[in-house]
PDB file of C-alpha atoms and ligand atoms in Angstrom:
ATOM      1  CA  MET A 106      -9.362   0.389  12.700  1.00 96.00           C
ATOM      2  CA  GLU A 107     -12.102  -1.265  10.738  1.00 97.00           C
ATOM      3  CA  VAL A 108     -11.492  -4.854   9.663  1.00 98.00           C
ATOM      4  CA  ILE A 109     -13.365  -6.115   6.609  1.00 97.00           C
ATOM      5  CA  ILE A 110     -13.240  -9.815   5.834  1.00 97.00           C
ATOM      6  CA  GLN A 111     -13.758 -11.065   2.277  1.00 97.00           C
ATOM      7  CA  LYS A 112     -14.092 -14.673   1.205  1.00 96.00           C
ATOM      8  CA  ASP A 113     -10.887 -14.826  -0.833  1.00 98.00           C
ATOM      9  CA  ALA A 114      -8.020 -12.782  -2.249  1.00 98.00           C
ATOM     10  CA  GLU A 115      -9.959 -11.920  -5.399  1.00 98.00           C
ATOM     11  CA  ALA A 116     -12.897 -10.496  -3.427  1.00 97.00           C
ATOM     12  CA  ALA A 117     -10.486  -8.547  -1.202  1.00 98.00           C
ATOM     13  CA  ALA A 118      -8.770  -7.013  -4.258  1.00 98.00           C
ATOM     14  CA  LYS A 119     -12.114  -6.151  -5.840  1.00 98.00           C
ATOM     15  CA  LEU A 120     -13.317  -4.373  -2.709  1.00 98.00           C
ATOM     16  CA  ALA A 121     -10.043  -2.453  -2.321  1.00 98.00           C
ATOM     17  CA  ALA A 122     -10.305  -1.308  -5.961  1.00 98.00           C
ATOM     18  CA  ALA A 123     -13.941  -0.305  -5.426  1.00 98.00           C
ATOM     19  CA  LEU A 124     -12.981   1.891  -2.454  1.00 98.00           C
ATOM     20  CA  ILE A 125     -10.221   3.538  -4.496  1.00 98.00           C
ATOM     21  CA  GLU A 126     -12.673   4.015  -7.382  1.00 98.00           C
ATOM     22  CA  ARG A 127     -15.157   5.704  -5.055  1.00 98.00           C
ATOM     23  CA  ALA A 128     -12.475   8.073  -3.727  1.00 98.00           C
ATOM     24  CA  LEU A 129     -11.226   8.916  -7.236  1.00 98.00           C
ATOM     25  CA  ARG A 130     -14.709   9.583  -8.623  1.00 98.00           C
ATOM     26  CA  ALA A 131     -15.434  11.832  -5.620  1.00 98.00           C
ATOM     27  CA  LYS A 132     -12.129  13.737  -6.085  1.00 98.00           C
ATOM     28  CA  PRO A 133     -10.592  13.393  -9.572  1.00 98.00           C
ATOM     29  CA  SER A 134      -7.374  15.109  -8.384  1.00 98.00           C
ATOM     30  CA  LEU A 135      -6.989  12.527  -5.598  1.00 98.00           C
ATOM     31  CA  VAL A 136      -3.514  12.178  -4.097  1.00 99.00           C
ATOM     32  CA  LEU A 137      -3.169   8.433  -3.933  1.00 99.00           C
ATOM     33  CA  GLY A 138      -0.473   6.593  -2.000  1.00 99.00           C
ATOM     34  CA  LEU A 139       0.503   3.293  -3.651  1.00 99.00           C
ATOM     35  CA  ALA A 140       2.373   0.097  -2.815  1.00 98.00           C
ATOM     36  CA  THR A 141       3.866  -2.721  -4.881  1.00 98.00           C
ATOM     37  CA  GLY A 142       3.883  -6.503  -4.416  1.00 96.00           C
ATOM     38  CA  ALA A 143       1.771  -9.596  -4.946  1.00 97.00           C
ATOM     39  CA  THR A 144      -1.193  -8.309  -2.929  1.00 98.00           C
ATOM     40  CA  MET A 145      -1.374  -5.122  -4.993  1.00 98.00           C
ATOM     41  CA  ALA A 146      -1.224  -6.658  -8.498  1.00 98.00           C
ATOM     42  CA  PRO A 147      -4.877  -7.851  -8.564  1.00 98.00           C
ATOM     43  CA  ILE A 148      -6.063  -4.521  -7.124  1.00 99.00           C
ATOM     44  CA  TYR A 149      -4.341  -2.686  -9.986  1.00 99.00           C
ATOM     45  CA  ALA A 150      -5.810  -5.157 -12.484  1.00 98.00           C
ATOM     46  CA  HIS A 151      -9.280  -4.193 -11.235  1.00 98.00           C
ATOM     47  CA  LEU A 152      -8.474  -0.476 -11.467  1.00 98.00           C
ATOM     48  CA  ALA A 153      -7.213  -0.941 -15.036  1.00 98.00           C
ATOM     49  CA  ARG A 154     -10.439  -2.776 -15.893  1.00 98.00           C
ATOM     50  CA  LEU A 155     -12.542  -0.004 -14.304  1.00 98.00           C
ATOM     51  CA  HIS A 156     -10.647   2.513 -16.458  1.00 98.00           C
ATOM     52  CA  ARG A 157     -11.209   0.433 -19.610  1.00 98.00           C
ATOM     53  CA  GLU A 158     -14.814  -0.540 -19.081  1.00 98.00           C
ATOM     54  CA  GLN A 159     -16.252   2.198 -16.880  1.00 98.00           C
ATOM     55  CA  ASN A 160     -14.157   5.245 -17.787  1.00 98.00           C
ATOM     56  CA  LEU A 161     -12.487   5.563 -14.408  1.00 98.00           C
ATOM     57  CA  ASP A 162     -10.442   8.703 -15.011  1.00 98.00           C
ATOM     58  CA  PHE A 163      -6.870   8.993 -13.706  1.00 99.00           C
ATOM     59  CA  SER A 164      -5.965  12.093 -15.740  1.00 98.00           C
ATOM     60  CA  LEU A 165      -5.857  14.414 -12.723  1.00 98.00           C
ATOM     61  CA  CYS A 166      -4.786  11.835 -10.141  1.00 98.00           C
ATOM     62  CA  ARG A 167      -1.417  12.278  -8.386  1.00 98.00           C
ATOM     63  CA  THR A 168       0.361   9.263  -6.906  1.00 99.00           C
ATOM     64  CA  PHE A 169       3.148   8.635  -4.397  1.00 99.00           C
ATOM     65  CA  ASN A 170       4.609   5.187  -3.987  1.00 99.00           C
ATOM     66  CA  LEU A 171       5.717   4.085  -0.552  1.00 98.00           C
ATOM     67  CA  ASP A 172       9.145   2.820  -1.475  1.00 98.00           C
ATOM     68  CA  GLU A 173      11.817   1.813  -3.974  1.00 98.00           C
ATOM     69  CA  TYR A 174      14.913  -0.377  -3.914  1.00 98.00           C
ATOM     70  CA  VAL A 175      18.273   1.332  -3.607  1.00 98.00           C
ATOM     71  CA  GLY A 176      20.623   0.695  -6.532  1.00 97.00           C
ATOM     72  CA  ILE A 177      18.018  -0.483  -9.056  1.00 96.00           C
ATOM     73  CA  PRO A 178      17.476   1.896 -11.997  1.00 97.00           C
ATOM     74  CA  PRO A 179      13.859   2.833 -12.791  1.00 97.00           C
ATOM     75  CA  ASP A 180      13.904   0.997 -16.148  1.00 97.00           C
ATOM     76  CA  ASP A 181      15.181  -2.242 -14.575  1.00 96.00           C
ATOM     77  CA  PRO A 182      12.281  -4.768 -14.580  1.00 96.00           C
ATOM     78  CA  HIS A 183      12.855  -5.378 -10.843  1.00 97.00           C
ATOM     79  CA  SER A 184      12.358  -1.740  -9.833  1.00 98.00           C
ATOM     80  CA  PHE A 185       9.117  -0.699  -8.186  1.00 98.00           C
ATOM     81  CA  ARG A 186       8.804   1.940 -10.934  1.00 98.00           C
ATOM     82  CA  SER A 187       8.713  -0.844 -13.545  1.00 98.00           C
ATOM     83  CA  PHE A 188       6.201  -2.775 -11.433  1.00 98.00           C
ATOM     84  CA  MET A 189       3.911   0.276 -11.314  1.00 98.00           C
ATOM     85  CA  ASP A 190       4.245   0.918 -15.058  1.00 98.00           C
ATOM     86  CA  ARG A 191       3.410  -2.705 -15.891  1.00 98.00           C
ATOM     87  CA  HIS A 192       0.555  -3.158 -13.432  1.00 98.00           C
ATOM     88  CA  LEU A 193      -1.115   0.249 -13.467  1.00 98.00           C
ATOM     89  CA  PHE A 194       0.424   3.368 -15.007  1.00 99.00           C
ATOM     90  CA  ASP A 195       0.723   1.994 -18.573  1.00 98.00           C
ATOM     91  CA  LEU A 196      -2.841   0.663 -18.396  1.00 98.00           C
ATOM     92  CA  VAL A 197      -4.709   3.823 -17.376  1.00 98.00           C
ATOM     93  CA  ASN A 198      -4.776   7.463 -18.505  1.00 98.00           C
ATOM     94  CA  ILE A 199      -2.530   8.764 -15.754  1.00 98.00           C
ATOM     95  CA  ASP A 200      -0.020  11.511 -16.567  1.00 98.00           C
ATOM     96  CA  LYS A 201       3.323   9.931 -15.634  1.00 98.00           C
ATOM     97  CA  ARG A 202       4.576  13.350 -14.521  1.00 98.00           C
ATOM     98  CA  ASN A 203       2.037  13.033 -11.702  1.00 98.00           C
ATOM     99  CA  THR A 204       3.411   9.677 -10.538  1.00 98.00           C
ATOM    100  CA  HIS A 205       6.113   9.801  -7.880  1.00 98.00           C
ATOM    101  CA  ILE A 206       8.409   7.047  -6.639  1.00 98.00           C
ATOM    102  CA  PRO A 207      11.551   7.603  -4.544  1.00 98.00           C
ATOM    103  CA  ASP A 208      14.710   7.594  -6.673  1.00 97.00           C
ATOM    104  CA  GLY A 209      16.730   4.524  -5.702  1.00 97.00           C
ATOM    105  CA  MET A 210      19.639   5.808  -7.813  1.00 98.00           C
ATOM    106  CA  ALA A 211      19.877   9.222  -6.130  1.00 97.00           C
ATOM    107  CA  THR A 212      23.410  10.423  -5.422  1.00 95.00           C
ATOM    108  CA  ASP A 213      22.320  12.108  -2.182  1.00 97.00           C
ATOM    109  CA  PHE A 214      19.701   9.984  -0.384  1.00 96.00           C
ATOM    110  CA  ARG A 215      19.188  12.490   2.407  1.00 96.00           C
ATOM    111  CA  GLU A 216      18.297  15.180  -0.139  1.00 98.00           C
ATOM    112  CA  GLU A 217      16.131  12.768  -2.137  1.00 98.00           C
ATOM    113  CA  CYS A 218      14.129  11.858   0.988  1.00 98.00           C
ATOM    114  CA  LEU A 219      13.636  15.510   1.981  1.00 98.00           C
ATOM    115  CA  HIS A 220      12.595  16.259  -1.618  1.00 98.00           C
ATOM    116  CA  TYR A 221      10.028  13.410  -1.535  1.00 98.00           C
ATOM    117  CA  GLU A 222       8.504  14.706   1.697  1.00 98.00           C
ATOM    118  CA  ARG A 223       8.359  18.227   0.208  1.00 98.00           C
ATOM    119  CA  LEU A 224       6.609  16.934  -2.919  1.00 98.00           C
ATOM    120  CA  ILE A 225       3.935  15.206  -0.824  1.00 98.00           C
ATOM    121  CA  GLU A 226       3.401  18.414   1.106  1.00 98.00           C
ATOM    122  CA  GLU A 227       3.199  20.529  -2.075  1.00 98.00           C
ATOM    123  CA  CYS A 228       0.460  18.223  -3.382  1.00 98.00           C
ATOM    124  CA  GLY A 229      -1.529  18.883  -0.213  1.00 98.00           C
ATOM    125  CA  GLY A 230      -0.773  15.556   1.500  1.00 98.00           C
ATOM    126  CA  ILE A 231      -1.923  12.043   0.673  1.00 98.00           C
ATOM    127  CA  ASP A 232      -5.695  11.531   0.591  1.00 99.00           C
ATOM    128  CA  LEU A 233      -5.738   7.749   0.533  1.00 99.00           C
ATOM    129  CA  GLN A 234      -2.729   5.512   1.225  1.00 99.00           C
ATOM    130  CA  LEU A 235      -2.891   1.919   0.008  1.00 99.00           C
ATOM    131  CA  LEU A 236      -0.690  -0.490   1.996  1.00 98.00           C
ATOM    132  CA  GLY A 237       0.350  -4.117   2.083  1.00 98.00           C
ATOM    133  CA  ILE A 238       2.003  -5.794   5.059  1.00 98.00           C
ATOM    134  CA  GLY A 239       5.249  -7.741   5.069  1.00 96.00           C
ATOM    135  CA  VAL A 240       5.633 -11.044   6.898  1.00 95.00           C
ATOM    136  CA  ASP A 241       7.753  -9.136   9.438  1.00 95.00           C
ATOM    137  CA  GLY A 242       4.970  -6.578   9.951  1.00 97.00           C
ATOM    138  CA  HIS A 243       6.473  -3.823   7.828  1.00 97.00           C
ATOM    139  CA  ILE A 244       4.499  -1.184   5.925  1.00 98.00           C
ATOM    140  CA  GLY A 245       6.515   0.297   3.086  1.00 98.00           C
ATOM    141  CA  PHE A 246      10.040  -0.770   4.009  1.00 98.00           C
ATOM    142  CA  ASN A 247       9.571   0.258   7.632  1.00 98.00           C
ATOM    143  CA  GLU A 248      11.262  -2.761   9.112  1.00 98.00           C
ATOM    144  CA  PRO A 249      11.002  -3.805  12.782  1.00 98.00           C
ATOM    145  CA  LEU A 250      12.307  -1.135  15.170  1.00 97.00           C
ATOM    146  CA  SER A 251      11.598   1.688  12.712  1.00 98.00           C
ATOM    147  CA  SER A 252      10.560   4.733  14.702  1.00 98.00           C
ATOM    148  CA  LEU A 253       6.809   5.139  14.640  1.00 98.00           C
ATOM    149  CA  LEU A 254       7.468   8.853  13.956  1.00 98.00           C
ATOM    150  CA  SER A 255       9.946   8.175  11.123  1.00 98.00           C
ATOM    151  CA  ARG A 256       9.965  10.145   7.867  1.00 98.00           C
ATOM    152  CA  THR A 257      11.093   9.163   4.355  1.00 98.00           C
ATOM    153  CA  ARG A 258      14.599   7.716   4.591  1.00 98.00           C
ATOM    154  CA  GLU A 259      16.953   4.974   3.482  1.00 97.00           C
ATOM    155  CA  LYS A 260      16.529   1.701   5.344  1.00 97.00           C
ATOM    156  CA  ALA A 261      18.312  -1.680   5.473  1.00 97.00           C
ATOM    157  CA  LEU A 262      15.989  -4.584   4.658  1.00 97.00           C
ATOM    158  CA  THR A 263      15.548  -7.494   7.079  1.00 95.00           C
ATOM    159  CA  PRO A 264      16.349 -11.108   6.115  1.00 95.00           C
ATOM    160  CA  ALA A 265      12.562 -11.776   6.238  1.00 92.00           C
ATOM    161  CA  THR A 266      11.885  -9.069   3.640  1.00 94.00           C
ATOM    162  CA  ILE A 267      14.774 -10.191   1.458  1.00 95.00           C
ATOM    163  CA  ALA A 268      13.403 -13.776   1.581  1.00 94.00           C
ATOM    164  CA  GLN A 269       9.838 -12.548   0.873  1.00 90.00           C
ATOM    165  CA  ASN A 270      10.968 -10.600  -2.215  1.00 93.00           C
ATOM    166  CA  ALA A 271      13.500 -13.166  -3.488  1.00 94.00           C
ATOM    167  CA  LYS A 272      10.842 -14.755  -5.724  1.00 93.00           C
ATOM    168  CA  TYR A 273      11.066 -11.737  -8.034  1.00 93.00           C
ATOM    169  CA  PHE A 274      14.846 -12.044  -8.565  1.00 95.00           C
ATOM    170  CA  PRO A 275      16.921 -14.742 -10.280  1.00 93.00           C
ATOM    171  CA  SER A 276      18.548 -15.497  -6.904  1.00 91.00           C
ATOM    172  CA  PRO A 277      18.182 -14.260  -3.280  1.00 91.00           C
ATOM    173  CA  ALA A 278      21.706 -12.816  -3.536  1.00 93.00           C
ATOM    174  CA  GLN A 279      20.398 -10.315  -6.111  1.00 94.00           C
ATOM    175  CA  VAL A 280      17.708  -8.827  -3.861  1.00 96.00           C
ATOM    176  CA  PRO A 281      18.836  -5.302  -2.922  1.00 97.00           C
ATOM    177  CA  ARG A 282      19.790  -4.907   0.740  1.00 97.00           C
ATOM    178  CA  ARG A 283      18.457  -1.370   1.108  1.00 98.00           C
ATOM    179  CA  GLY A 284      15.412   0.658   0.187  1.00 98.00           C
ATOM    180  CA  ILE A 285      14.073   4.192   0.382  1.00 98.00           C
ATOM    181  CA  THR A 286      10.744   4.315   2.157  1.00 98.00           C
ATOM    182  CA  MET A 287       8.177   6.775   3.408  1.00 98.00           C
ATOM    183  CA  GLY A 288       8.348   6.745   7.181  1.00 98.00           C
ATOM    184  CA  VAL A 289       5.672   5.460   9.528  1.00 98.00           C
ATOM    185  CA  GLY A 290       5.085   9.096  10.530  1.00 98.00           C
ATOM    186  CA  THR A 291       4.684  10.057   6.855  1.00 98.00           C
ATOM    187  CA  ILE A 292       2.153   7.251   6.345  1.00 98.00           C
ATOM    188  CA  LEU A 293       0.182   8.202   9.468  1.00 98.00           C
ATOM    189  CA  GLU A 294      -0.301  11.716   8.055  1.00 98.00           C
ATOM    190  CA  SER A 295      -2.368  10.378   5.129  1.00 98.00           C
ATOM    191  CA  ARG A 296      -6.000  11.320   5.495  1.00 98.00           C
ATOM    192  CA  GLU A 297      -7.076   7.702   5.073  1.00 98.00           C
ATOM    193  CA  CYS A 298      -5.249   4.349   5.079  1.00 98.00           C
ATOM    194  CA  LEU A 299      -6.266   1.095   3.425  1.00 99.00           C
ATOM    195  CA  LEU A 300      -4.244  -1.980   4.366  1.00 99.00           C
ATOM    196  CA  VAL A 301      -4.834  -5.142   2.340  1.00 99.00           C
ATOM    197  CA  ALA A 302      -3.544  -8.598   3.333  1.00 99.00           C
ATOM    198  CA  THR A 303      -4.350 -11.976   1.832  1.00 98.00           C
ATOM    199  CA  GLY A 304      -3.194 -15.569   2.303  1.00 98.00           C
ATOM    200  CA  ILE A 305      -2.473 -17.787   5.276  1.00 98.00           C
ATOM    201  CA  GLU A 306       1.163 -16.645   5.491  1.00 97.00           C
ATOM    202  CA  LYS A 307      -0.096 -13.219   6.597  1.00 98.00           C
ATOM    203  CA  ALA A 308      -2.532 -14.519   9.273  1.00 98.00           C
ATOM    204  CA  GLU A 309      -0.204 -14.309  12.256  1.00 98.00           C
ATOM    205  CA  ILE A 310       1.249 -10.888  11.440  1.00 98.00           C
ATOM    206  CA  VAL A 311      -2.192  -9.427  10.646  1.00 98.00           C
ATOM    207  CA  ALA A 312      -3.417 -10.521  14.107  1.00 98.00           C
ATOM    208  CA  LYS A 313      -0.374  -8.872  15.716  1.00 98.00           C
ATOM    209  CA  ALA A 314      -0.772  -5.656  13.711  1.00 98.00           C
ATOM    210  CA  VAL A 315      -4.505  -5.315  14.278  1.00 98.00           C
ATOM    211  CA  GLU A 316      -5.088  -6.738  17.758  1.00 98.00           C
ATOM    212  CA  GLY A 317      -1.629  -6.756  19.320  1.00 98.00           C
ATOM    213  CA  PRO A 318       0.142  -3.955  21.174  1.00 98.00           C
ATOM    214  CA  ILE A 319       1.393  -0.947  19.213  1.00 98.00           C
ATOM    215  CA  THR A 320       5.084  -1.616  18.817  1.00 98.00           C
ATOM    216  CA  SER A 321       7.918  -0.646  16.500  1.00 98.00           C
ATOM    217  CA  MET A 322       8.600  -4.403  16.214  1.00 98.00           C
ATOM    218  CA  VAL A 323       5.462  -4.546  14.010  1.00 98.00           C
ATOM    219  CA  THR A 324       5.316  -1.169  12.297  1.00 98.00           C
ATOM    220  CA  ALA A 325       1.854  -1.891  10.818  1.00 98.00           C
ATOM    221  CA  SER A 326       0.523  -1.824  14.410  1.00 99.00           C
ATOM    222  CA  ALA A 327       1.048   1.974  14.337  1.00 98.00           C
ATOM    223  CA  LEU A 328      -2.004   2.106  12.042  1.00 98.00           C
ATOM    224  CA  GLN A 329      -4.080   1.514  15.194  1.00 98.00           C
ATOM    225  CA  LEU A 330      -3.347   5.186  15.936  1.00 98.00           C
ATOM    226  CA  HIS A 331      -4.826   6.327  12.618  1.00 98.00           C
ATOM    227  CA  PRO A 332      -8.370   7.723  12.845  1.00 98.00           C
ATOM    228  CA  ARG A 333      -9.409   6.367   9.432  1.00 98.00           C
ATOM    229  CA  CYS A 334      -7.756   3.064   8.713  1.00 98.00           C
ATOM    230  CA  ARG A 335      -9.458   0.147   7.031  1.00 98.00           C
ATOM    231  CA  VAL A 336      -7.977  -3.333   6.861  1.00 98.00           C
ATOM    232  CA  ILE A 337      -9.260  -5.640   4.124  1.00 98.00           C
ATOM    233  CA  VAL A 338      -8.349  -9.293   4.622  1.00 98.00           C
ATOM    234  CA  ASP A 339      -9.413 -12.561   3.072  1.00 98.00           C
ATOM    235  CA  GLU A 340     -10.588 -15.482   5.239  1.00 97.00           C
ATOM    236  CA  ALA A 341      -7.089 -16.990   5.298  1.00 98.00           C
ATOM    237  CA  ALA A 342      -5.354 -13.806   6.477  1.00 98.00           C
ATOM    238  CA  ALA A 343      -8.176 -13.226   9.003  1.00 98.00           C
ATOM    239  CA  SER A 344      -7.936 -16.707  10.490  1.00 98.00           C
ATOM    240  CA  ARG A 345      -5.882 -15.721  13.575  1.00 98.00           C
ATOM    241  CA  LEU A 346      -7.985 -12.685  14.518  1.00 98.00           C
ATOM    242  CA  GLN A 347      -9.731 -12.964  17.875  1.00 98.00           C
ATOM    243  CA  GLY A 348     -12.567 -10.617  16.922  1.00 97.00           C
ATOM    244  CA  ILE A 349     -13.355 -12.367  13.641  1.00 97.00           C
ATOM    245  CA  GLU A 350     -17.100 -12.844  14.335  1.00 97.00           C
ATOM    246  CA  TYR A 351     -17.537  -9.178  15.247  1.00 97.00           C
ATOM    247  CA  TYR A 352     -15.707  -8.021  12.094  1.00 97.00           C
ATOM    248  CA  ARG A 353     -17.884 -10.287   9.942  1.00 96.00           C
ATOM    249  CA  TRP A 354     -21.007  -8.950  11.603  1.00 95.00           C
ATOM    250  CA  ILE A 355     -20.000  -5.343  10.868  1.00 94.00           C
ATOM    251  CA  PHE A 356     -19.558  -6.019   7.151  1.00 95.00           C
ATOM    252  CA  GLU A 357     -22.821  -7.947   6.937  1.00 95.00           C
ATOM    253  CA  ASN A 358     -24.915  -5.437   8.888  1.00 96.00           C
ATOM    254  CA  GLU A 359     -23.560  -1.900   8.732  1.00 95.00           C
ATOM    255  CA  PRO A 360     -25.455   0.173   6.098  1.00 94.00           C
ATOM    256  CA  GLU A 361     -22.158   1.649   4.888  1.00 91.00           C
ATOM    257  CA  TRP A 362     -21.265  -1.714   3.336  1.00 94.00           C
ATOM    258  CA  THR A 363     -24.636  -2.455   1.679  1.00 94.00           C
ATOM    259  CA  GLU A 364     -23.449  -1.560  -1.839  1.00 93.00           C
ATOM    260  CA  PHE A 365     -20.380  -3.834  -1.502  1.00 93.00           C
ATOM    261  CA  ARG A 366     -22.040  -6.997  -0.157  1.00 89.00           C
TER     262      ARG A 366
HETATM  263  C1  LIG B 559       5.985  -2.537  -1.261  1.00 64.73           C
HETATM  264  C2  LIG B 559       5.488  -2.402   0.119  1.00 64.73           C
HETATM  265  C3  LIG B 559       5.561  -3.579   1.028  1.00 64.73           C
HETATM  266  C4  LIG B 559       4.571  -4.679   0.606  1.00 64.73           C
HETATM  267  C5  LIG B 559       4.643  -5.865   1.572  1.00 64.73           C
HETATM  268  C6  LIG B 559       3.722  -7.007   1.149  1.00 64.73           C
HETATM  269  O1  LIG B 559       5.822  -1.347  -1.980  1.00 64.73           O
HETATM  270  O2  LIG B 559       5.062  -1.359   0.503  1.00 64.73           O
HETATM  271  O3  LIG B 559       5.334  -3.168   2.341  1.00 64.73           O
HETATM  272  O4  LIG B 559       3.278  -4.148   0.611  1.00 64.73           O
HETATM  273  O5  LIG B 559       5.944  -6.343   1.635  1.00 64.73           O
HETATM  274  O6  LIG B 559       4.147  -7.517  -0.075  1.00 64.73           O
HETATM  275  P1  LIG B 559       3.318  -8.672  -0.820  1.00 64.73           P
HETATM  276  O7  LIG B 559       2.016  -8.089  -1.201  1.00 64.73           O
HETATM  277  O8  LIG B 559       4.169  -9.026  -2.004  1.00 64.73           O
HETATM  278  O9  LIG B 559       3.181  -9.788   0.169  1.00 64.73           O
END
């Protein structure tokens, strides 16, 4: 893992967008794995700006979102599909037929999950997977005790996740109790992972995921097994990391980061 510390959430989002931009310019038909949530919104705002102002081209890009709520139709404003349309897809020149999100209204979830895995495979696998982290350590909706070899499947959400996402619903009772999510095993097959975490409420779980033991209790810790995983954090989210000085030194001194300092 490579930990990159930025001064605040805005700088973290800008750097994440710059890394995605670099990957997309290098491979216009990039297969990009996407996430939703508060951490992702400013990253997508930067990508939309790069499209507007610097012709960042999404026309050949294919995307796969990590997850979707069960029982929420795609056109419902609370669905992850609506989130993606609002924050990214409607703001860039992506072909919506190339954007994939699990179907939370599927009649046969087992078939839907197998179909999603097949689609990823047919596209040649995910080149770059963008990830956030939940307060319970989840990536996608891979809640504690998810198998670290799991594949796309339906999953019950934990009380911590329901509480975390309640701010988007009129009341906590309306937060769906289940989701469809890529598995940890699916995520680990991406060629590159980029985890972004900001804010003090993520500090403790980021330290566990990055420096703690690999455990299904914190599914993000499985990213330690990935050969190309970067973790971008702001100062607040980095504040419980033991190796903080070393991580700062890397960003300030390694030639690879010169253009981003
Ligand atoms: C959602 C997803 C989740 C979020 C995580 C953090 O598609 O994959 O794992 O990334 O719950 O959410 P925020 O950024 O809202 O704190």
